[in-house]
Structures are given as C-alpha cells and as structure tokens.
Amino acid sequence: MFMILRTMFGLVVGWIASALFGLLGRHSQGSLAVRPDRRQFLRNAALGAVGSVLALTGAGFGLLLWPNKTGAFGSELTVRAEDVPPVGAPPLRNIQGKFFLVHADDGLLALYTKCPHLGCTVPWVGPPDSPQAFQCPCHGSMYDYVGLRTGGPAPRPMDYMTVRVDEATGNVTVDTGDINERLDYSPEQATPYSA
Ligand code: FES
C-alpha cells in the first residue's frame, strides 16, 4: 500500500515539477509560447520522482526515530471517584500507570510500584496495618501502607506520584510522569480527600 501511494505521489510531484520547470524554462527564454520538449519533460518528471522518494524516505526515517509512548505510563491518569478506596482499605492498583492508590488517614498517595532497590515490581500482600503491606518477591524489601521501608535492602521508601483531586467530581488525577523520591513519610506527601 505504501509503495503504491509513494509511486502515485512521485508521479504527481513529477508532473507538477515538470510543468513548473517547463514554465520557468519558457519564461527564461522570453516566450510563453514555447512548449517543453519530450526530453525536458522526462528529465523534470524523473527529478520530481526522485525528489519525492527521497522526501518520503526521510519522513519515514523521521517517524521511526520519533519517540513512541508505550501505554499510559508517563502521562496523567484519572481514577474515578467510585474507584477511590476508602481510608485504610486495600489499595487500588493501576497497572498501566504503575501505581497503587492508597488512602491513608492523611489522604491519598499514589505509590510507584517499582522498588527503589533494583526495580522489581512490588506487589501488594496486605493487610493494610501490616509492616509488610508491600513486599518485593525477589529480594524481600518490605513496606508499610504508606510505602515506608520496614525491612530488606531497599535504600528508601517507595517513591510516590503527584496526586490532584477534582473537588467537584471527586475524581483523582495521578501524574505518572511526576515521581518523587523521599527519605521518610510526612503528611504533606498525601493529598487530602473528602469526596
Ligand atoms: S528490587 Fe527491591 S527488594 Fe527486590
């Protein structure tokens, strides 16, 4: 399909280039009455076709090099109000966004599922009041409900993403491109939620 389109595009551009070059040639000779000969036409058509192929090839390479976003990770994702977990309940997991939305006493936290140790995905193992609510199955790092490290080799708590609340609807926006590191937990890390 692409080859057919490219050929048609080349022929059209060739025809336009031919007409344009012919017109310029006639104009430079001072007479608009002189028509381009067959040789001139073929040369201009060939030049136009080659030019269009080069342009399309360049555009194709450009598209190949253009960074492709995979999935929704890195963008802002919305969690509907009805999906926000109650205070102290097991978190909502968002696989695309790679976060757990936990509802602590201070508010909402979107915990990045990637362990800050070696990058494994840390699953929820619960219960919420356990010091190992999250635990890496590979190397054993453990975290409590708000992502604080309670054991294992991880160098710091789980990272968290910026959360915003739409007061009118109760919907929550998690910015999965804005990931914050921390050394401890403080209430300001949580976003109050009252909807
Ligand atoms: S990657 Fe962090 S403990 Fe496994």
mmCIF file of C-alpha atoms and ligand atoms in Angstrom:
data_model
loop_
_atom_site.group_PDB
_atom_site.id
_atom_site.type_symbol
_atom_site.label_atom_id
_atom_site.label_comp_id
_atom_site.label_asym_id
_atom_site.label_seq_id
_atom_site.Cartn_x
_atom_site.Cartn_y
_atom_site.Cartn_z
ATOM 1 C CA MET A 1 0.000 0.000 0.000
ATOM 2 C CA PHE A 2 2.774 2.379 0.969
ATOM 3 C CA MET A 3 4.647 1.567 -2.262
ATOM 4 C CA ILE A 4 1.570 2.337 -4.381
ATOM 5 C CA LEU A 5 0.997 5.611 -2.555
ATOM 6 C CA ARG A 6 4.643 6.506 -2.942
ATOM 7 C CA THR A 7 4.584 5.789 -6.682
ATOM 8 C CA MET A 8 1.415 7.825 -7.183
ATOM 9 C CA PHE A 9 2.832 10.640 -5.108
ATOM 10 C CA GLY A 10 6.038 10.543 -7.167
ATOM 11 C CA LEU A 11 4.124 10.700 -10.452
ATOM 12 C CA VAL A 12 2.009 13.623 -9.280
ATOM 13 C CA VAL A 13 5.014 15.521 -7.936
ATOM 14 C CA GLY A 14 6.898 14.682 -11.122
ATOM 15 C CA TRP A 15 4.101 16.055 -13.253
ATOM 16 C CA ILE A 16 3.900 19.239 -11.176
ATOM 17 C CA ALA A 17 7.679 19.662 -11.257
ATOM 18 C CA SER A 18 7.688 19.092 -14.979
ATOM 19 C CA ALA A 19 5.049 21.736 -15.558
ATOM 20 C CA LEU A 20 6.819 24.133 -13.224
ATOM 21 C CA PHE A 21 10.245 23.663 -14.806
ATOM 22 C CA GLY A 22 8.727 23.942 -18.243
ATOM 23 C CA LEU A 23 7.029 27.175 -17.358
ATOM 24 C CA LEU A 24 10.244 28.564 -15.900
ATOM 25 C CA GLY A 25 12.151 27.499 -18.982
ATOM 26 C CA ARG A 26 9.707 29.180 -21.310
ATOM 27 C CA HIS A 27 9.735 32.277 -19.180
ATOM 28 C CA SER A 28 13.542 32.444 -19.156
ATOM 29 C CA GLN A 29 13.515 32.157 -22.949
ATOM 30 C CA GLY A 30 11.242 35.143 -23.082
ATOM 31 C CA SER A 31 8.409 33.343 -24.757
ATOM 32 C CA LEU A 32 5.483 31.633 -23.129
ATOM 33 C CA ALA A 33 4.545 30.105 -26.464
ATOM 34 C CA VAL A 34 7.467 27.596 -26.485
ATOM 35 C CA ARG A 35 6.403 24.226 -25.065
ATOM 36 C CA PRO A 36 8.882 21.914 -23.264
ATOM 37 C CA ASP A 37 10.158 19.104 -25.418
ATOM 38 C CA ARG A 38 9.779 15.442 -24.553
ATOM 39 C CA ARG A 39 13.327 15.160 -23.198
ATOM 40 C CA GLN A 40 12.856 18.091 -20.902
ATOM 41 C CA PHE A 41 9.580 16.676 -19.652
ATOM 42 C CA LEU A 42 11.119 13.277 -18.878
ATOM 43 C CA ARG A 43 14.064 14.856 -17.083
ATOM 44 C CA ASN A 44 11.816 17.010 -14.914
ATOM 45 C CA ALA A 45 9.492 14.089 -14.167
ATOM 46 C CA ALA A 46 12.460 11.931 -13.142
ATOM 47 C CA LEU A 47 13.823 14.691 -10.932
ATOM 48 C CA GLY A 48 10.439 15.164 -9.304
ATOM 49 C CA ALA A 49 10.003 11.421 -8.715
ATOM 50 C CA VAL A 50 13.496 11.052 -7.214
ATOM 51 C CA GLY A 51 12.922 14.100 -5.029
ATOM 52 C CA SER A 52 9.604 12.794 -3.753
ATOM 53 C CA VAL A 53 11.079 9.360 -2.981
ATOM 54 C CA LEU A 54 13.921 10.998 -1.054
ATOM 55 C CA ALA A 55 11.462 13.202 0.844
ATOM 56 C CA LEU A 56 9.235 10.246 1.739
ATOM 57 C CA THR A 57 12.200 8.141 2.792
ATOM 58 C CA GLY A 58 13.433 10.980 5.000
ATOM 59 C CA ALA A 59 9.961 11.372 6.523
ATOM 60 C CA GLY A 60 9.841 7.617 7.175
ATOM 61 C CA PHE A 61 13.173 7.716 8.998
ATOM 62 C CA GLY A 62 11.978 10.721 10.970
ATOM 63 C CA LEU A 63 8.872 8.825 12.086
ATOM 64 C CA LEU A 64 10.984 5.823 13.058
ATOM 65 C CA LEU A 65 13.195 7.998 15.238
ATOM 66 C CA TRP A 66 10.233 9.807 16.818
ATOM 67 C CA PRO A 67 9.885 8.540 20.423
ATOM 68 C CA ASN A 68 6.797 6.385 20.831
ATOM 69 C CA LYS A 69 4.962 6.485 24.123
ATOM 70 C CA THR A 70 4.077 2.979 25.256
ATOM 71 C CA GLY A 71 0.954 2.673 27.280
ATOM 72 C CA ALA A 72 -0.244 5.390 29.585
ATOM 73 C CA PHE A 73 2.743 5.500 31.889
ATOM 74 C CA GLY A 74 4.285 8.970 31.918
ATOM 75 C CA SER A 75 1.006 10.808 31.429
ATOM 76 C CA GLU A 76 -1.779 11.969 33.737
ATOM 77 C CA LEU A 77 -4.321 9.259 34.543
ATOM 78 C CA THR A 78 -7.736 9.678 36.079
ATOM 79 C CA VAL A 79 -9.162 7.467 38.813
ATOM 80 C CA ARG A 80 -12.936 7.798 39.073
ATOM 81 C CA ALA A 81 -14.364 8.787 42.433
ATOM 82 C CA GLU A 82 -16.160 5.452 42.800
ATOM 83 C CA ASP A 83 -12.853 3.595 42.410
ATOM 84 C CA VAL A 84 -11.009 5.500 45.140
ATOM 85 C CA PRO A 85 -10.517 3.089 48.060
ATOM 86 C CA PRO A 86 -11.896 4.021 51.481
ATOM 87 C CA VAL A 87 -9.496 5.046 54.241
ATOM 88 C CA GLY A 88 -7.324 2.099 55.277
ATOM 89 C CA ALA A 89 -8.713 -0.253 52.609
ATOM 90 C CA PRO A 90 -6.536 -2.340 50.269
ATOM 91 C CA PRO A 91 -5.122 -0.057 47.559
ATOM 92 C CA LEU A 92 -6.338 0.326 44.014
ATOM 93 C CA ARG A 93 -3.751 -0.982 41.601
ATOM 94 C CA ASN A 94 -3.351 0.760 38.246
ATOM 95 C CA ILE A 95 -1.259 -1.489 36.019
ATOM 96 C CA GLN A 96 -0.884 0.956 33.120
ATOM 97 C CA GLY A 97 0.158 3.788 35.385
ATOM 98 C CA LYS A 98 2.352 1.535 37.571
ATOM 99 C CA PHE A 99 0.976 2.791 40.867
ATOM 100 C CA PHE A 100 -1.014 1.776 43.906
ATOM 101 C CA LEU A 101 -3.505 4.351 45.136
ATOM 102 C CA VAL A 102 -3.637 4.075 48.923
ATOM 103 C CA HIS A 103 -5.989 6.037 51.151
ATOM 104 C CA ALA A 104 -4.195 6.804 54.400
ATOM 105 C CA ASP A 105 -5.519 8.907 57.293
ATOM 106 C CA ASP A 106 -3.735 11.953 55.822
ATOM 107 C CA GLY A 107 -5.127 11.440 52.335
ATOM 108 C CA LEU A 108 -4.250 9.751 49.060
ATOM 109 C CA LEU A 109 -0.854 8.505 47.985
ATOM 110 C CA ALA A 110 -0.009 7.064 44.573
ATOM 111 C CA LEU A 111 2.878 4.701 45.281
ATOM 112 C CA TYR A 112 5.152 3.830 42.358
ATOM 113 C CA THR A 113 5.190 0.039 42.036
ATOM 114 C CA LYS A 114 8.874 -0.021 41.090
ATOM 115 C CA CYS A 115 11.087 -0.900 44.032
ATOM 116 C CA PRO A 116 13.811 1.721 44.589
ATOM 117 C CA HIS A 117 16.283 -1.092 45.248
ATOM 118 C CA LEU A 118 16.663 -2.926 41.923
ATOM 119 C CA GLY A 119 13.457 -2.001 40.183
ATOM 120 C CA CYS A 120 11.279 -5.081 40.703
ATOM 121 C CA THR A 121 7.529 -4.563 40.699
ATOM 122 C CA VAL A 122 6.429 -4.658 44.321
ATOM 123 C CA PRO A 123 3.077 -6.392 44.815
ATOM 124 C CA TRP A 124 0.503 -5.679 47.486
ATOM 125 C CA VAL A 125 0.430 -8.516 50.011
ATOM 126 C CA GLY A 126 -1.605 -6.756 52.733
ATOM 127 C CA PRO A 127 -3.167 -6.402 55.175
ATOM 128 C CA PRO A 128 -3.135 -2.581 55.374
ATOM 129 C CA ASP A 129 -1.978 -2.459 59.005
ATOM 130 C CA SER A 130 0.916 -4.839 58.345
ATOM 131 C CA PRO A 131 4.548 -3.618 58.217
ATOM 132 C CA GLN A 132 4.842 -5.687 55.048
ATOM 133 C CA ALA A 133 1.792 -4.461 53.183
ATOM 134 C CA PHE A 134 4.007 -4.384 50.085
ATOM 135 C CA GLN A 135 6.842 -6.863 49.642
ATOM 136 C CA CYS A 136 9.338 -7.485 46.845
ATOM 137 C CA PRO A 137 9.168 -11.186 45.946
ATOM 138 C CA CYS A 138 12.748 -11.201 44.637
ATOM 139 C CA HIS A 139 14.845 -9.605 47.364
ATOM 140 C CA GLY A 140 12.448 -9.193 50.254
ATOM 141 C CA SER A 141 12.200 -5.437 50.760
ATOM 142 C CA MET A 142 9.066 -4.665 52.755
ATOM 143 C CA TYR A 143 6.967 -1.515 53.010
ATOM 144 C CA ASP A 144 4.022 -0.457 55.093
ATOM 145 C CA TYR A 145 0.734 1.026 53.845
ATOM 146 C CA VAL A 146 2.198 4.464 53.032
ATOM 147 C CA GLY A 147 5.263 2.932 51.373
ATOM 148 C CA LEU A 148 7.759 3.326 54.214
ATOM 149 C CA ARG A 149 10.505 0.709 54.175
ATOM 150 C CA THR A 150 10.181 -1.684 57.102
ATOM 151 C CA GLY A 151 12.828 -4.224 56.103
ATOM 152 C CA GLY A 152 15.052 -5.556 53.340
ATOM 153 C CA PRO A 153 17.744 -3.986 51.173
ATOM 154 C CA ALA A 154 15.802 -1.039 49.674
ATOM 155 C CA PRO A 155 17.611 2.279 50.281
ATOM 156 C CA ARG A 156 14.474 4.397 50.805
ATOM 157 C CA PRO A 157 10.671 4.292 50.916
ATOM 158 C CA MET A 158 8.620 3.600 47.799
ATOM 159 C CA ASP A 159 8.513 6.630 45.507
ATOM 160 C CA TYR A 160 5.198 8.423 45.078
ATOM 161 C CA MET A 161 3.488 10.288 42.253
ATOM 162 C CA THR A 162 1.791 13.655 42.358
ATOM 163 C CA VAL A 163 -1.960 13.393 43.013
ATOM 164 C CA ARG A 164 -4.647 16.014 42.389
ATOM 165 C CA VAL A 165 -8.296 15.886 43.377
ATOM 166 C CA ASP A 166 -11.170 17.391 41.426
ATOM 167 C CA GLU A 167 -13.296 18.737 44.258
ATOM 168 C CA ALA A 168 -16.415 18.925 42.074
ATOM 169 C CA THR A 169 -16.438 15.313 40.896
ATOM 170 C CA GLY A 170 -14.221 13.560 43.407
ATOM 171 C CA ASN A 171 -12.162 12.164 40.548
ATOM 172 C CA VAL A 172 -8.445 11.847 41.161
ATOM 173 C CA THR A 173 -5.652 12.626 38.726
ATOM 174 C CA VAL A 174 -2.325 10.850 39.121
ATOM 175 C CA ASP A 175 0.605 12.336 37.243
ATOM 176 C CA THR A 176 2.661 9.235 36.436
ATOM 177 C CA GLY A 177 5.358 11.437 34.907
ATOM 178 C CA ASP A 178 5.980 13.230 38.197
ATOM 179 C CA ILE A 179 7.612 10.709 40.532
ATOM 180 C CA ASN A 180 9.025 11.874 43.850
ATOM 181 C CA GLU A 181 11.697 10.280 45.995
ATOM 182 C CA ARG A 182 11.719 10.663 49.775
ATOM 183 C CA LEU A 183 13.643 9.525 52.820
ATOM 184 C CA ASP A 184 10.720 9.414 55.222
ATOM 185 C CA TYR A 185 6.984 9.862 55.381
ATOM 186 C CA SER A 186 5.327 13.192 56.130
ATOM 187 C CA PRO A 187 1.615 14.075 55.898
ATOM 188 C CA GLU A 188 2.261 16.640 53.132
ATOM 189 C CA GLN A 189 3.039 13.746 50.789
ATOM 190 C CA ALA A 190 -0.613 12.713 50.969
ATOM 191 C CA THR A 191 -3.363 14.591 49.143
ATOM 192 C CA PRO A 192 -6.418 15.166 51.381
ATOM 193 C CA TYR A 193 -9.548 13.530 50.026
ATOM 194 C CA SER A 194 -13.014 14.126 51.337
ATOM 195 C CA ALA A 195 -15.331 13.222 48.451
HETATM 196 S S1 FES B 1 14.021 -4.923 43.796
HETATM 197 FE FE1 FES B 1 13.954 -4.043 45.723
HETATM 198 S S2 FES B 1 13.912 -5.649 47.102
HETATM 199 FE FE2 FES B 1 13.709 -6.573 45.192
#
